[in-house]
Coordinates of C-alpha atoms and ligand atoms in Angstrom, one line a residue:
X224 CA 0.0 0.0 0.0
X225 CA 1.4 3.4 -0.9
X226 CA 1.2 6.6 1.0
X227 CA -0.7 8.4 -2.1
X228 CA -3.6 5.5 -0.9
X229 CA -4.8 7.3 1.6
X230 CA -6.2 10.7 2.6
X231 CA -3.0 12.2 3.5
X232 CA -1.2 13.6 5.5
X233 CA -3.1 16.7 5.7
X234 CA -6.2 14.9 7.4
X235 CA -3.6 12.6 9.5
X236 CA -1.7 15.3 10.7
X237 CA -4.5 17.5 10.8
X238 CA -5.8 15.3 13.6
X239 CA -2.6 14.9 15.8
X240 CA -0.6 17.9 15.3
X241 CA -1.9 20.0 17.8
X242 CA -2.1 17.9 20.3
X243 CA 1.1 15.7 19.9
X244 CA 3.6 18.7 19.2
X245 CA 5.4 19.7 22.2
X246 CA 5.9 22.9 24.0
X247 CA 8.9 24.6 22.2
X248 CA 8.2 22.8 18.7
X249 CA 8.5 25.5 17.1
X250 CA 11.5 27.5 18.6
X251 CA 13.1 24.0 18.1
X252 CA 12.6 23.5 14.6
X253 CA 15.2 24.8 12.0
X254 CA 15.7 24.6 8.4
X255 CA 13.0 26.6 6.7
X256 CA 12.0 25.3 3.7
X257 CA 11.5 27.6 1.1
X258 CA 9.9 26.9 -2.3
X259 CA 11.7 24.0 -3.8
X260 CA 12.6 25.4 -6.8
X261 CA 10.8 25.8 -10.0
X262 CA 8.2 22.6 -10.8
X263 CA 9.9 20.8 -13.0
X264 CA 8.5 20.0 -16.3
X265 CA 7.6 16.2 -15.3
X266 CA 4.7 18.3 -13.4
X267 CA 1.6 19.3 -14.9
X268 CA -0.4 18.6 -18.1
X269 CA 2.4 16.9 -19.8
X270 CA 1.3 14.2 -22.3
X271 CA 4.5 13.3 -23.6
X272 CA 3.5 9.9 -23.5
X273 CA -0.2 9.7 -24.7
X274 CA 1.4 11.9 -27.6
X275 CA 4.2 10.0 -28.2
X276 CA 3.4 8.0 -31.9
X277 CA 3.4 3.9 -30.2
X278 CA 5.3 2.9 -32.8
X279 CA 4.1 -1.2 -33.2
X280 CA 7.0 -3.1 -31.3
X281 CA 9.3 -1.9 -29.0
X282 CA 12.1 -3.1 -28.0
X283 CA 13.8 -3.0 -24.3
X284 CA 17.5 -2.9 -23.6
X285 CA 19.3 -6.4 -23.5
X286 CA 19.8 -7.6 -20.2
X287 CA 17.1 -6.1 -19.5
X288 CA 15.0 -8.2 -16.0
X289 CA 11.6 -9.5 -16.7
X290 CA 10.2 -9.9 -13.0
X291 CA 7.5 -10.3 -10.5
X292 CA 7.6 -8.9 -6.7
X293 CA 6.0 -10.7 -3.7
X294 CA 6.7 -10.2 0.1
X295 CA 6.9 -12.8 3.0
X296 CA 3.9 -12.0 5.0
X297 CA 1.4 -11.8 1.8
X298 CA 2.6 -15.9 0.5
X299 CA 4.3 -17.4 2.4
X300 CA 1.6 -18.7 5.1
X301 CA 3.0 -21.3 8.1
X302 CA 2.8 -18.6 10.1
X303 CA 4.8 -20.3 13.3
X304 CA 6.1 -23.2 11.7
X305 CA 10.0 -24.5 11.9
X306 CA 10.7 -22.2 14.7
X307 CA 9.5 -18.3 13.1
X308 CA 8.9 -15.7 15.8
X309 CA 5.6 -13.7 15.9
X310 CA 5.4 -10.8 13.2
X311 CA 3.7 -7.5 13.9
X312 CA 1.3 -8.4 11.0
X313 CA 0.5 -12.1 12.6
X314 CA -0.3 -9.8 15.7
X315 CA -2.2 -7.1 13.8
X316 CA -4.3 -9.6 11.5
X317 CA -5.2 -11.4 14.6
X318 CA -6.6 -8.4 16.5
X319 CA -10.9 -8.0 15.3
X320 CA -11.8 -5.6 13.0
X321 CA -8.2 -4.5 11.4
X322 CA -8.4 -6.5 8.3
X323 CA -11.2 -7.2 5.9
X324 CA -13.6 -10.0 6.0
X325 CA -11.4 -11.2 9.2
X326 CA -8.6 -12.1 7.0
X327 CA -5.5 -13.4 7.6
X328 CA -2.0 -13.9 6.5
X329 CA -1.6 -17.1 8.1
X330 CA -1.8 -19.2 5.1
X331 CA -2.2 -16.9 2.6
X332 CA -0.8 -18.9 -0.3
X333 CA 0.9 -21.5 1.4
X334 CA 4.1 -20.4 -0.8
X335 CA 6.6 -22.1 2.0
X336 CA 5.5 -25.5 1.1
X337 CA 4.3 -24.5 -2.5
X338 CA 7.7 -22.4 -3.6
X339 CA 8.9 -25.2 -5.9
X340 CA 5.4 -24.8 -8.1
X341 CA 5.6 -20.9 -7.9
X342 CA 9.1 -21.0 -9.5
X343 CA 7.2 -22.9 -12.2
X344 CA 5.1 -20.4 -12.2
X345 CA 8.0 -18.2 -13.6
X346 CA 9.1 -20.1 -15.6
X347 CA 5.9 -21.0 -17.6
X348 CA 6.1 -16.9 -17.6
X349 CA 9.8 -16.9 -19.5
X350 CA 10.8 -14.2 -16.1
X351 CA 14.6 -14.0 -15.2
X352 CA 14.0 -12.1 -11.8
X353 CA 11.8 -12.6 -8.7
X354 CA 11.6 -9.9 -5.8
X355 CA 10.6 -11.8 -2.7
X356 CA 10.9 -10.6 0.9
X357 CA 12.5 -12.4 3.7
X358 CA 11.2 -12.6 7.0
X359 CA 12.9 -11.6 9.6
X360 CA 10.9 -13.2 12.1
X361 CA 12.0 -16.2 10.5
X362 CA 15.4 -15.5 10.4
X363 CA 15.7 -14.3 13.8
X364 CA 12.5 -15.0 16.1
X365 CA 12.6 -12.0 18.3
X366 CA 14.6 -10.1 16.5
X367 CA 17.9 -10.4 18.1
X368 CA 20.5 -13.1 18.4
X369 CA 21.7 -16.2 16.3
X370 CA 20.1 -16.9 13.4
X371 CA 17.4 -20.0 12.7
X372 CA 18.6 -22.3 11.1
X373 CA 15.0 -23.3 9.5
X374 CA 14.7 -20.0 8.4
X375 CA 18.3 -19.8 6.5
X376 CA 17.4 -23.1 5.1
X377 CA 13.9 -22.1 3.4
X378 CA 15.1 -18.9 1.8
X379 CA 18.7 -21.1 0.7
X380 CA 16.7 -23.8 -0.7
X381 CA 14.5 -21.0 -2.5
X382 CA 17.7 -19.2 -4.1
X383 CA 19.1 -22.4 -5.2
X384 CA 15.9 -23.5 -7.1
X385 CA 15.8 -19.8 -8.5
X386 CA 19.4 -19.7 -9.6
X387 CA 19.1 -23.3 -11.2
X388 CA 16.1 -22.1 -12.9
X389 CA 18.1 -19.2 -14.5
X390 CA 16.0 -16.5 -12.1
X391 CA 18.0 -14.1 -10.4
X392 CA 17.0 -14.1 -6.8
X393 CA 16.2 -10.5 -5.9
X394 CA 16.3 -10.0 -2.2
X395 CA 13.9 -7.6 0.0
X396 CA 15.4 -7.5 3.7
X397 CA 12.2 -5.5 5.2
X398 CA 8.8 -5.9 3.7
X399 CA 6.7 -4.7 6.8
X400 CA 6.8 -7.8 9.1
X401 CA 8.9 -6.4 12.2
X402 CA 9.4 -9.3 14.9
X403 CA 6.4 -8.6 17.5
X404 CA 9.5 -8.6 20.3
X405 CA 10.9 -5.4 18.8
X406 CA 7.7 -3.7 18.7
X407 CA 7.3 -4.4 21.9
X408 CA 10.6 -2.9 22.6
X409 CA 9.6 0.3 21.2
X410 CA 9.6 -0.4 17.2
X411 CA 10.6 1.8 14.4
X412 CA 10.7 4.5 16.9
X413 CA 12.9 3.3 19.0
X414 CA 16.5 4.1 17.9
X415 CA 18.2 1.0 18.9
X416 CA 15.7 -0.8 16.4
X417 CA 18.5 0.4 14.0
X418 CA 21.0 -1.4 15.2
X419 CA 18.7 -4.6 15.0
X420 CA 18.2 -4.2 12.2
X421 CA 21.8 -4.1 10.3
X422 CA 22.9 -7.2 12.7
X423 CA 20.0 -8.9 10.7
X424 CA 20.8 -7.5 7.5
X425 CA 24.7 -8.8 8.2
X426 CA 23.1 -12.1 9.0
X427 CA 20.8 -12.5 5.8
X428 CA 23.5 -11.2 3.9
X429 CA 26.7 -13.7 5.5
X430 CA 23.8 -16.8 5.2
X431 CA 22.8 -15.9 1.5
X432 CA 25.5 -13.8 -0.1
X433 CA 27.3 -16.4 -1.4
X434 CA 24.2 -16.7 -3.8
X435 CA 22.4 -13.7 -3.9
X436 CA 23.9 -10.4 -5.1
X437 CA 20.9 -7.9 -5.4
X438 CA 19.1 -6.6 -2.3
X439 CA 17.0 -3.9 -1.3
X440 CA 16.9 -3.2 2.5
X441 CA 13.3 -1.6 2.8
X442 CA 10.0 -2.3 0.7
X443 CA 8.4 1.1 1.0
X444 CA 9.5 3.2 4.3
X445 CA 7.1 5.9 3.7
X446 CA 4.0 3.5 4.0
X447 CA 5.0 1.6 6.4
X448 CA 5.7 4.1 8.6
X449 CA 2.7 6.2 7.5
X450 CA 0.3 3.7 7.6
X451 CA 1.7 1.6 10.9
X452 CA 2.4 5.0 13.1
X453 CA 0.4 7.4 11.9
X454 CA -2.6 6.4 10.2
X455 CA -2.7 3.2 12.2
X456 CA -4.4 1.0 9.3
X457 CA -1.2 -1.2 9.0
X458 CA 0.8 -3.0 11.5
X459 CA 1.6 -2.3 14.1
X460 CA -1.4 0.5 14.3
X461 CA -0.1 3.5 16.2
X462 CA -2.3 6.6 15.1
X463 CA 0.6 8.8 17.0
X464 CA 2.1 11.9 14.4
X465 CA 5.7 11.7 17.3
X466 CA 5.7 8.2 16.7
X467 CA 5.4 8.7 13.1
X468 CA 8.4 11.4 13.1
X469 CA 10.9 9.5 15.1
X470 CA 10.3 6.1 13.0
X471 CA 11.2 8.1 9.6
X472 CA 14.3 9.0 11.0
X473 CA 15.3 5.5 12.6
X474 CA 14.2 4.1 9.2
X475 CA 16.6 6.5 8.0
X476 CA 19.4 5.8 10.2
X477 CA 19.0 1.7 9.4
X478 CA 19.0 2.3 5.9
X479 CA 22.6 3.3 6.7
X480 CA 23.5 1.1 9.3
X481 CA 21.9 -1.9 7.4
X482 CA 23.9 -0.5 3.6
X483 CA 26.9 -0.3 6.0
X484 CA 26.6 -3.8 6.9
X485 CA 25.8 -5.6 3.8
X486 CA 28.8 -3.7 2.1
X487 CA 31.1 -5.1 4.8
X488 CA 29.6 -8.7 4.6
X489 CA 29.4 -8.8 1.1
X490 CA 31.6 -6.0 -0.8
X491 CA 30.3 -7.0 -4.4
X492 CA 26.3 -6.6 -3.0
X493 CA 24.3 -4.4 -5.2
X494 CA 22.3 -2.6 -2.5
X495 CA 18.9 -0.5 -2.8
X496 CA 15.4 0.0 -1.5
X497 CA 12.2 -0.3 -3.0
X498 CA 10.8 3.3 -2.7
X499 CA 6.7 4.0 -3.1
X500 CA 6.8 6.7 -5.7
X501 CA 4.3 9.0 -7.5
X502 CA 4.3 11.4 -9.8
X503 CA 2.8 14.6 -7.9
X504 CA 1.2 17.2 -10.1
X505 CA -0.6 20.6 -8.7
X506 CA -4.1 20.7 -9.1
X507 CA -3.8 24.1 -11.0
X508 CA -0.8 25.9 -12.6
X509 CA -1.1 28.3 -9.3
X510 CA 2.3 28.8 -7.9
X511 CA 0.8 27.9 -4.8
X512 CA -0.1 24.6 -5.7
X513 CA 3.0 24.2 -8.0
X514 CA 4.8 24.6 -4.4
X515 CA 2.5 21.9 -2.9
X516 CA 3.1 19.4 -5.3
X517 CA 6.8 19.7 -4.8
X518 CA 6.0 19.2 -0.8
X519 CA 4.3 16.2 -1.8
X520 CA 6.8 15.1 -3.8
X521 CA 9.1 15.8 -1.1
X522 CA 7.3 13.7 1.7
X523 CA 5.7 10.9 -0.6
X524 CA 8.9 10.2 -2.9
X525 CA 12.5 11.2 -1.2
X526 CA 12.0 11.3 2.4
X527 CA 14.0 8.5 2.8
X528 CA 16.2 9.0 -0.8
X529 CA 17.7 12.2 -0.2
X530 CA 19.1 11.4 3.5
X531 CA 20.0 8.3 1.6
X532 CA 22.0 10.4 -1.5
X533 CA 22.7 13.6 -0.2
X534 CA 22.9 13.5 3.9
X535 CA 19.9 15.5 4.0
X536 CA 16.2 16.1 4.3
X537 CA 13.6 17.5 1.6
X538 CA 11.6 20.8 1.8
X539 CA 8.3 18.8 2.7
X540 CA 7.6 20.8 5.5
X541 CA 7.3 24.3 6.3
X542 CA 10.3 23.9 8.9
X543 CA 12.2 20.5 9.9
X544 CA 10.5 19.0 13.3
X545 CA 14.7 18.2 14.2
X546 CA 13.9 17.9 18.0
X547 CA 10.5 15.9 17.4
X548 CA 12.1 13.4 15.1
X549 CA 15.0 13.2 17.9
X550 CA 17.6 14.3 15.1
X551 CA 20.9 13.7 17.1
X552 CA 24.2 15.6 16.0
X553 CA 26.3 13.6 13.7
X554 CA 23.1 11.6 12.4
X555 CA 23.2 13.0 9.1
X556 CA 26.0 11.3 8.2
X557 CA 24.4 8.3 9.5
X558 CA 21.8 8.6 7.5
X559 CA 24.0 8.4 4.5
X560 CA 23.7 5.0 1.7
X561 CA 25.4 5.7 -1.5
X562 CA 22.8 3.1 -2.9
X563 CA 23.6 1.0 -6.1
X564 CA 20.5 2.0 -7.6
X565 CA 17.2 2.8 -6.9
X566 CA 13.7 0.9 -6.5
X567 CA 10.6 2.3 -7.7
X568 CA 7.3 0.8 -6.8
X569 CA 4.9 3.2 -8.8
X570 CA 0.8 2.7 -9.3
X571 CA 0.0 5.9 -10.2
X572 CA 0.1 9.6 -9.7
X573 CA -1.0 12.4 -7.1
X574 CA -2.6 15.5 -7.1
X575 CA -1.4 18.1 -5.0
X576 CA -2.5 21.3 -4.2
X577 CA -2.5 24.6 -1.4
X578 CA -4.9 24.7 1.3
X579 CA -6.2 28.5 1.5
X580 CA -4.4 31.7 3.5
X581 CA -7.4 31.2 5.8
X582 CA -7.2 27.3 6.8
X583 CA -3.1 28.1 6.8
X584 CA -3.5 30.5 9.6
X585 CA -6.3 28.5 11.3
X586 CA -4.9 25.3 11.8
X587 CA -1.3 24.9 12.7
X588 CA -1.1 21.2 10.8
X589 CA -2.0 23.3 7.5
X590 CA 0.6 25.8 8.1
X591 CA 3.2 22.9 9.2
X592 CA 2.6 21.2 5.5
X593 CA 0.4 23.0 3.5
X594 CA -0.7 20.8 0.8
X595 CA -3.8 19.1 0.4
X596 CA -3.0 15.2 -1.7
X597 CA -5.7 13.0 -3.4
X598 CA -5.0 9.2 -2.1
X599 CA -5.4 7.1 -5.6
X600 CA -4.7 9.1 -8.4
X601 CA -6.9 11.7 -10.1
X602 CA -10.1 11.7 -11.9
X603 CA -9.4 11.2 -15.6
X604 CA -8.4 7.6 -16.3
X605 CA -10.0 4.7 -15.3
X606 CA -10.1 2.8 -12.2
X607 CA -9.0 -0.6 -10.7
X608 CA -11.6 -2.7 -8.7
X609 CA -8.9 -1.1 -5.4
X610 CA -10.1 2.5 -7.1
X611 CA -6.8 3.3 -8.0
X612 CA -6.4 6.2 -10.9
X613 CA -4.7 3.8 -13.9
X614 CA -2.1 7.0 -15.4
X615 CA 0.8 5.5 -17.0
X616 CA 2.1 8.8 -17.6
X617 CA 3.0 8.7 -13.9
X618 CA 5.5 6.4 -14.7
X619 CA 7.1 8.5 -17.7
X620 CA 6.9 11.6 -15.4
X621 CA 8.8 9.9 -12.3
X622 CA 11.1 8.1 -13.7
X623 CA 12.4 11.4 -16.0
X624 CA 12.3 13.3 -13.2
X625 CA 14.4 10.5 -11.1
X626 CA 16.9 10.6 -13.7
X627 CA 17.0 14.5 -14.0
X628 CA 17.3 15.0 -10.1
X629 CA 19.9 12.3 -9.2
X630 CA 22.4 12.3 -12.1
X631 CA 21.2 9.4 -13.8
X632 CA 20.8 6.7 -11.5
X633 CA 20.2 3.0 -12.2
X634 CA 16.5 2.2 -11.6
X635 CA 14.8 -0.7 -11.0
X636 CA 10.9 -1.0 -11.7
X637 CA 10.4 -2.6 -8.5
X638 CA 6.6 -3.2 -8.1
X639 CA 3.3 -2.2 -10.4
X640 CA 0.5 -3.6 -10.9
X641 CA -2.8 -3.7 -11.1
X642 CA -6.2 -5.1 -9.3
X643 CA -8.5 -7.0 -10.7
X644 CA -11.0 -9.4 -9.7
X645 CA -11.8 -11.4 -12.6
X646 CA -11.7 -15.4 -11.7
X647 CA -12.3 -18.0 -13.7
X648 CA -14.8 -18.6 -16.7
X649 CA -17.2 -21.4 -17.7
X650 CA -13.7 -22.9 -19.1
X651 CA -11.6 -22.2 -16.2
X652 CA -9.6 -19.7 -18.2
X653 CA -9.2 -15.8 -16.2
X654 CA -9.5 -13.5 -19.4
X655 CA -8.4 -10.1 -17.3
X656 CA -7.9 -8.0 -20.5
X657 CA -7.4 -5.2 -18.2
X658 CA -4.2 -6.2 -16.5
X659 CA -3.1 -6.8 -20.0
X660 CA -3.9 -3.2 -21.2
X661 CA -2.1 -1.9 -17.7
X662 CA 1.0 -3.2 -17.7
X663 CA 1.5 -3.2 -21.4
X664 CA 0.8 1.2 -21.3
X665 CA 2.8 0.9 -18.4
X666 CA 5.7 -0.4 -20.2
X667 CA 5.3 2.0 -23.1
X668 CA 5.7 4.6 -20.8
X669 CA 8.7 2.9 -19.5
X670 CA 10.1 2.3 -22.9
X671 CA 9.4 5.8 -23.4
X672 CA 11.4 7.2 -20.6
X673 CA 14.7 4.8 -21.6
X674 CA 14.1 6.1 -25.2
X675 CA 14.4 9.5 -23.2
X676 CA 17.9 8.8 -21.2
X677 CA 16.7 6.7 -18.0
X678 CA 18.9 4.0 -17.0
X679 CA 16.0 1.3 -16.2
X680 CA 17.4 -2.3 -15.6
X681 CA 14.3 -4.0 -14.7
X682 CA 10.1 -4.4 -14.9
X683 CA 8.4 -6.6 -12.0
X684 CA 4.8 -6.9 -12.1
X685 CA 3.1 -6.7 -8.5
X686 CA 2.6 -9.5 -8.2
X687 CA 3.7 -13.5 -9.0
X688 CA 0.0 -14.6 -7.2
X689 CA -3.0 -13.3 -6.1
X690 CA -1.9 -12.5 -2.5
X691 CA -2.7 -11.1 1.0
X692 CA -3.4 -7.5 0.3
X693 CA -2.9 -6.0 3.8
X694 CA -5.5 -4.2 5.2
X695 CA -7.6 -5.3 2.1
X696 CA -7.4 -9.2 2.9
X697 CA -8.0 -11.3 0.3
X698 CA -10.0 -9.3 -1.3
X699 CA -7.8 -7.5 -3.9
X700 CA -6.4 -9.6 -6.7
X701 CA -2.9 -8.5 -8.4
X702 CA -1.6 -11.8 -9.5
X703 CA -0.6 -13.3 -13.3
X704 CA -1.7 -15.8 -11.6
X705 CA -5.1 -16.8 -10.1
X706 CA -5.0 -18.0 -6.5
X707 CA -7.8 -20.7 -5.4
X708 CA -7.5 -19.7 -1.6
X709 CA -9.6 -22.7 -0.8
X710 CA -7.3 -25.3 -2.7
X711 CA -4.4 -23.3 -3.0
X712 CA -4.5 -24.6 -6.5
X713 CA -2.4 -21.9 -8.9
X714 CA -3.6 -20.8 -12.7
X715 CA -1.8 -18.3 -15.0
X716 CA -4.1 -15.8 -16.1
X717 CA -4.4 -14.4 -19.8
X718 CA -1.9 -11.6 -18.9
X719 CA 0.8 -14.7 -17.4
X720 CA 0.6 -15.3 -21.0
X721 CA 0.8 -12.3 -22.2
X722 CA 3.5 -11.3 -20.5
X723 CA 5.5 -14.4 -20.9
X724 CA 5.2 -13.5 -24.1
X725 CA 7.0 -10.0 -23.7
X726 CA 9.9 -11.2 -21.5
X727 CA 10.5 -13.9 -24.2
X728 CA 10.7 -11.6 -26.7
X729 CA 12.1 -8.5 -24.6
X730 CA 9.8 -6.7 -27.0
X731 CA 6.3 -4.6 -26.4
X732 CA 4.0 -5.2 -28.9
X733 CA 1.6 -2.3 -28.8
X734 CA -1.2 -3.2 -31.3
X735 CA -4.0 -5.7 -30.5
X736 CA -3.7 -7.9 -28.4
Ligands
FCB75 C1 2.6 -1.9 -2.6 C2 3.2 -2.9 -1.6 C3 2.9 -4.3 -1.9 C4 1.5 -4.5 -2.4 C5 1.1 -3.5 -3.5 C6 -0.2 -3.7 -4.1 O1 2.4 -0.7 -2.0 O2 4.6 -2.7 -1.5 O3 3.2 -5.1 -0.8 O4 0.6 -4.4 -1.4 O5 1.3 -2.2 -3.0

């Protein structure tokens, strides 16, 4: 799930702000962040992509990784089997009322006893990558001390059947499912959760290393702490804007504790994390909004890049909270990963704009970040059964605008995807046409942006299966695959096919079907 899902920040903060600031806040804050610079041209009512002449085939660079992305808690299942520790989401999904329909995740599709037919899966679909999460809960049951051996031996059978298979294993570290101990211990906003976390990254990375090059440490650290400590829809549901504050910056601080450690493990690591990104665009061609757009793009996109890249935060808010978020001298350095390249998970865009002079002086959240977000996309194209805004442009415009701001970085297409809730027909065939006409306009506008400089190594469709969707349950279907939650029994849908068929070729064909 992706920060731009929601009702953002403005109504979050709006209801926590006042009360959960403390005395001083504002004396204590420093930094001011003026207007980010001009919008850049990736803003606004661009339509370099629905102009662009789709010429019949196009080609993608060789090399190039045809993938799918999955994460632990939404497959795997055997939720306390072979020794795995409790995760915040087995704790969240068993509390009443958090997840729809009373789902769970705890056998979602059974993928740790059915991993051998899901890399059949892939390679019915011609792929040559798979993004899957571990869990660390697995790994290390309560989030500290020596590894289990069960776990280690899952995810090193796993690899091996992936690297026989010719599929390059393609490592998450953190895809939302914190050990319940180190909640308990304070979670993501407790500092020392940092330091956790790299001695579990150095684990993963001596256990698997041999084997697995490419990693990403996080899966989305702007959701997970957004939704989890602010919003309180995800695990571990904290609805606290302090809480919310301090995780982003321990997040922060692990990325570069955690890229620290894997570097020192394994020097030769490709390291990265999967960031939710989204094109922001301002609602009008007001400067005002032009300025909140950049604010979103500031909070939704880079929070966790630029501290990452450049030892520093974005201009999201009016002035740094540095004494809320517990900003400690020397952290900035810290904070620091010269990542290998960078992850993009990307569904679709967000509109931005200014909340008026009046509501700015009236509320003190509006005047702390004054930019009012749409949660799925705008108006215009057409939806997904989740109500998610399909906008391919989105991707064109991001990943430009990637490669403008941060010299030309390798990319990796990390997640996107679609839901769609067609099953089976009288003939037990899944004919979602509409999966096929999203990724396949979400690839042109890939295609587009290479054509146009980016340096994009890889696709990966969310997801392999239909899976555990979070807070949604098993009610969202994103898979190339059809998932019979009953019978756990696996069919590749008409886009599978389809995009078998692309990752054979390493070609787009844009004409019919
Ligand atoms: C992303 C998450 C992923 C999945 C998709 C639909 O935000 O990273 O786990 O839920 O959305």
């Amino acid at each position: 799930m992706r920060l731009t899902r929601r009702e953002l920040v403005r109504s979050a903060l709006g209801a926590s702000l006042a009360a959960a600031l403390p005395a001083g806040f504002f004396s204590a804050c420093s930094g001011s962040s003026k207007a980010a610079g001009a919008v850049s041209s990736a803003f606004g009512a661009s339509s370099a992509v629905r102009q662009a002449p789709l010429s019949s085939e196009i080609a993608f660079p060789r090399n190039f990784f045809w993938g799918t992305a999955t994460a632990a808690y939404q497959i795997e299942g055997a939720w306390k089997e072979d020794g795995k520790g409790e995760s915040i989401w087995d704790r969240f999904s068993h509390a009443p009322g958090t997840i729809k329909n009373g789902d769970t995740g705890d056998a979602a599709c059974d993928s740790y006893h059915r991993w051998r037919d899901d890399i059949a899966l892939m390679r019915a679909m011609n792929l040559n990558s798979y993004r899957f999460s571990i869990s660390w809960p697995r790994i290390q049951p309560s989030g500290t001390g020596s590894a289990n051996s069960n776990g280690i031996d899952y995810y090193g059978r796993l690899v091996d059947a992936l690297l026989e298979a010719k599929i390059r294993p393609f490592v998450t570290l953190y895809h939302w499912d914190l050990p319940q101990a180190l909640e308990d211990a304070g979670g993501w906003p407790n500092r020392d959760t940092a330091s956790r976390f790299s001695d579990y990254v150095e684990i993963a990375a001596r256990a698997l290393g041999d084997r697995v090059t490419d990693w990403m440490l996080f899966n989305e650290p702007s959701v997970f702490t957004f939704s989890g400590y602010l919003e309180g829809v995800h695990a571990p549901g904290h609805q606290s804007l302090l809480d919310f504050l301090r995780a982003t910056h321990v997040v922060n601080l692990a990325q570069g504790a955690g890229f620290r450690a894997l570097k020192a493990a394994r020097p030769q690591a490709r390291v990265g994390t999967a960031f939710n990104m989204s094109a922001c665009e301002p609602a009008t061609d007001s400067e005002a909004d032009k300025l909140a757009a950049e604010r979103a793009h500031a909070i939704t996109n880079v929070w966790f890049l630029e501290p990452a890249l450049q030892g520093r935060y974005p201009a999201a808010f009016t002035y740094l909270p540095e004494t809320v978020m517990r900003i400690a001298s020397g952290d900035m350095e810290k904070v620091r990963a010269p990542l290998d390249f960078i992850g993009i998970n990307l569904y679709n865009r967000t509109i931005a704009s200014s909340p008026s002079t009046l509501k700015r002086i009236a509320h003190v959240q509006d005047w702390l970040f004054p930019v009012t977000m749409t949660s799925s996309g705008g108006e215009q194209g057409p939806k997904t059964d989740i109500g998610w805004e399909v906008w391919p442009q989105a991707l064109y415009d991001l990943v430009t605008r990637i490669t403008r701001d941060y010299n030309r970085p390798v990319i990796e297409i990390t997640e996107s995807g679609c839901a769609y809730n067609d099953g089976p027909d009288a003939s037990g065939e899944i004919r979602d046409t509409r999966r096929i006409e999203y990724h396949r306009h979400y690839l042109a506008a890939l295609a587009h942006a290479i054509a146009d400089g980016a340096d994009v190594r890889s696709y990966h469709a969310w997801s392999l299966l239909d899976n555990f969707e979070w807070a949604e349950g098993l009610s969202q279907r994103f898979g190339l695959a059809y998932v019979d939650f009953k019978t756990q029994q696996r069919t590749i849908k008409d886009s599978g096919r389809w995009y078998a068929k692309v990752a054979a070729e390493n070609l787009l064909r844009v004409g019919p079907i």
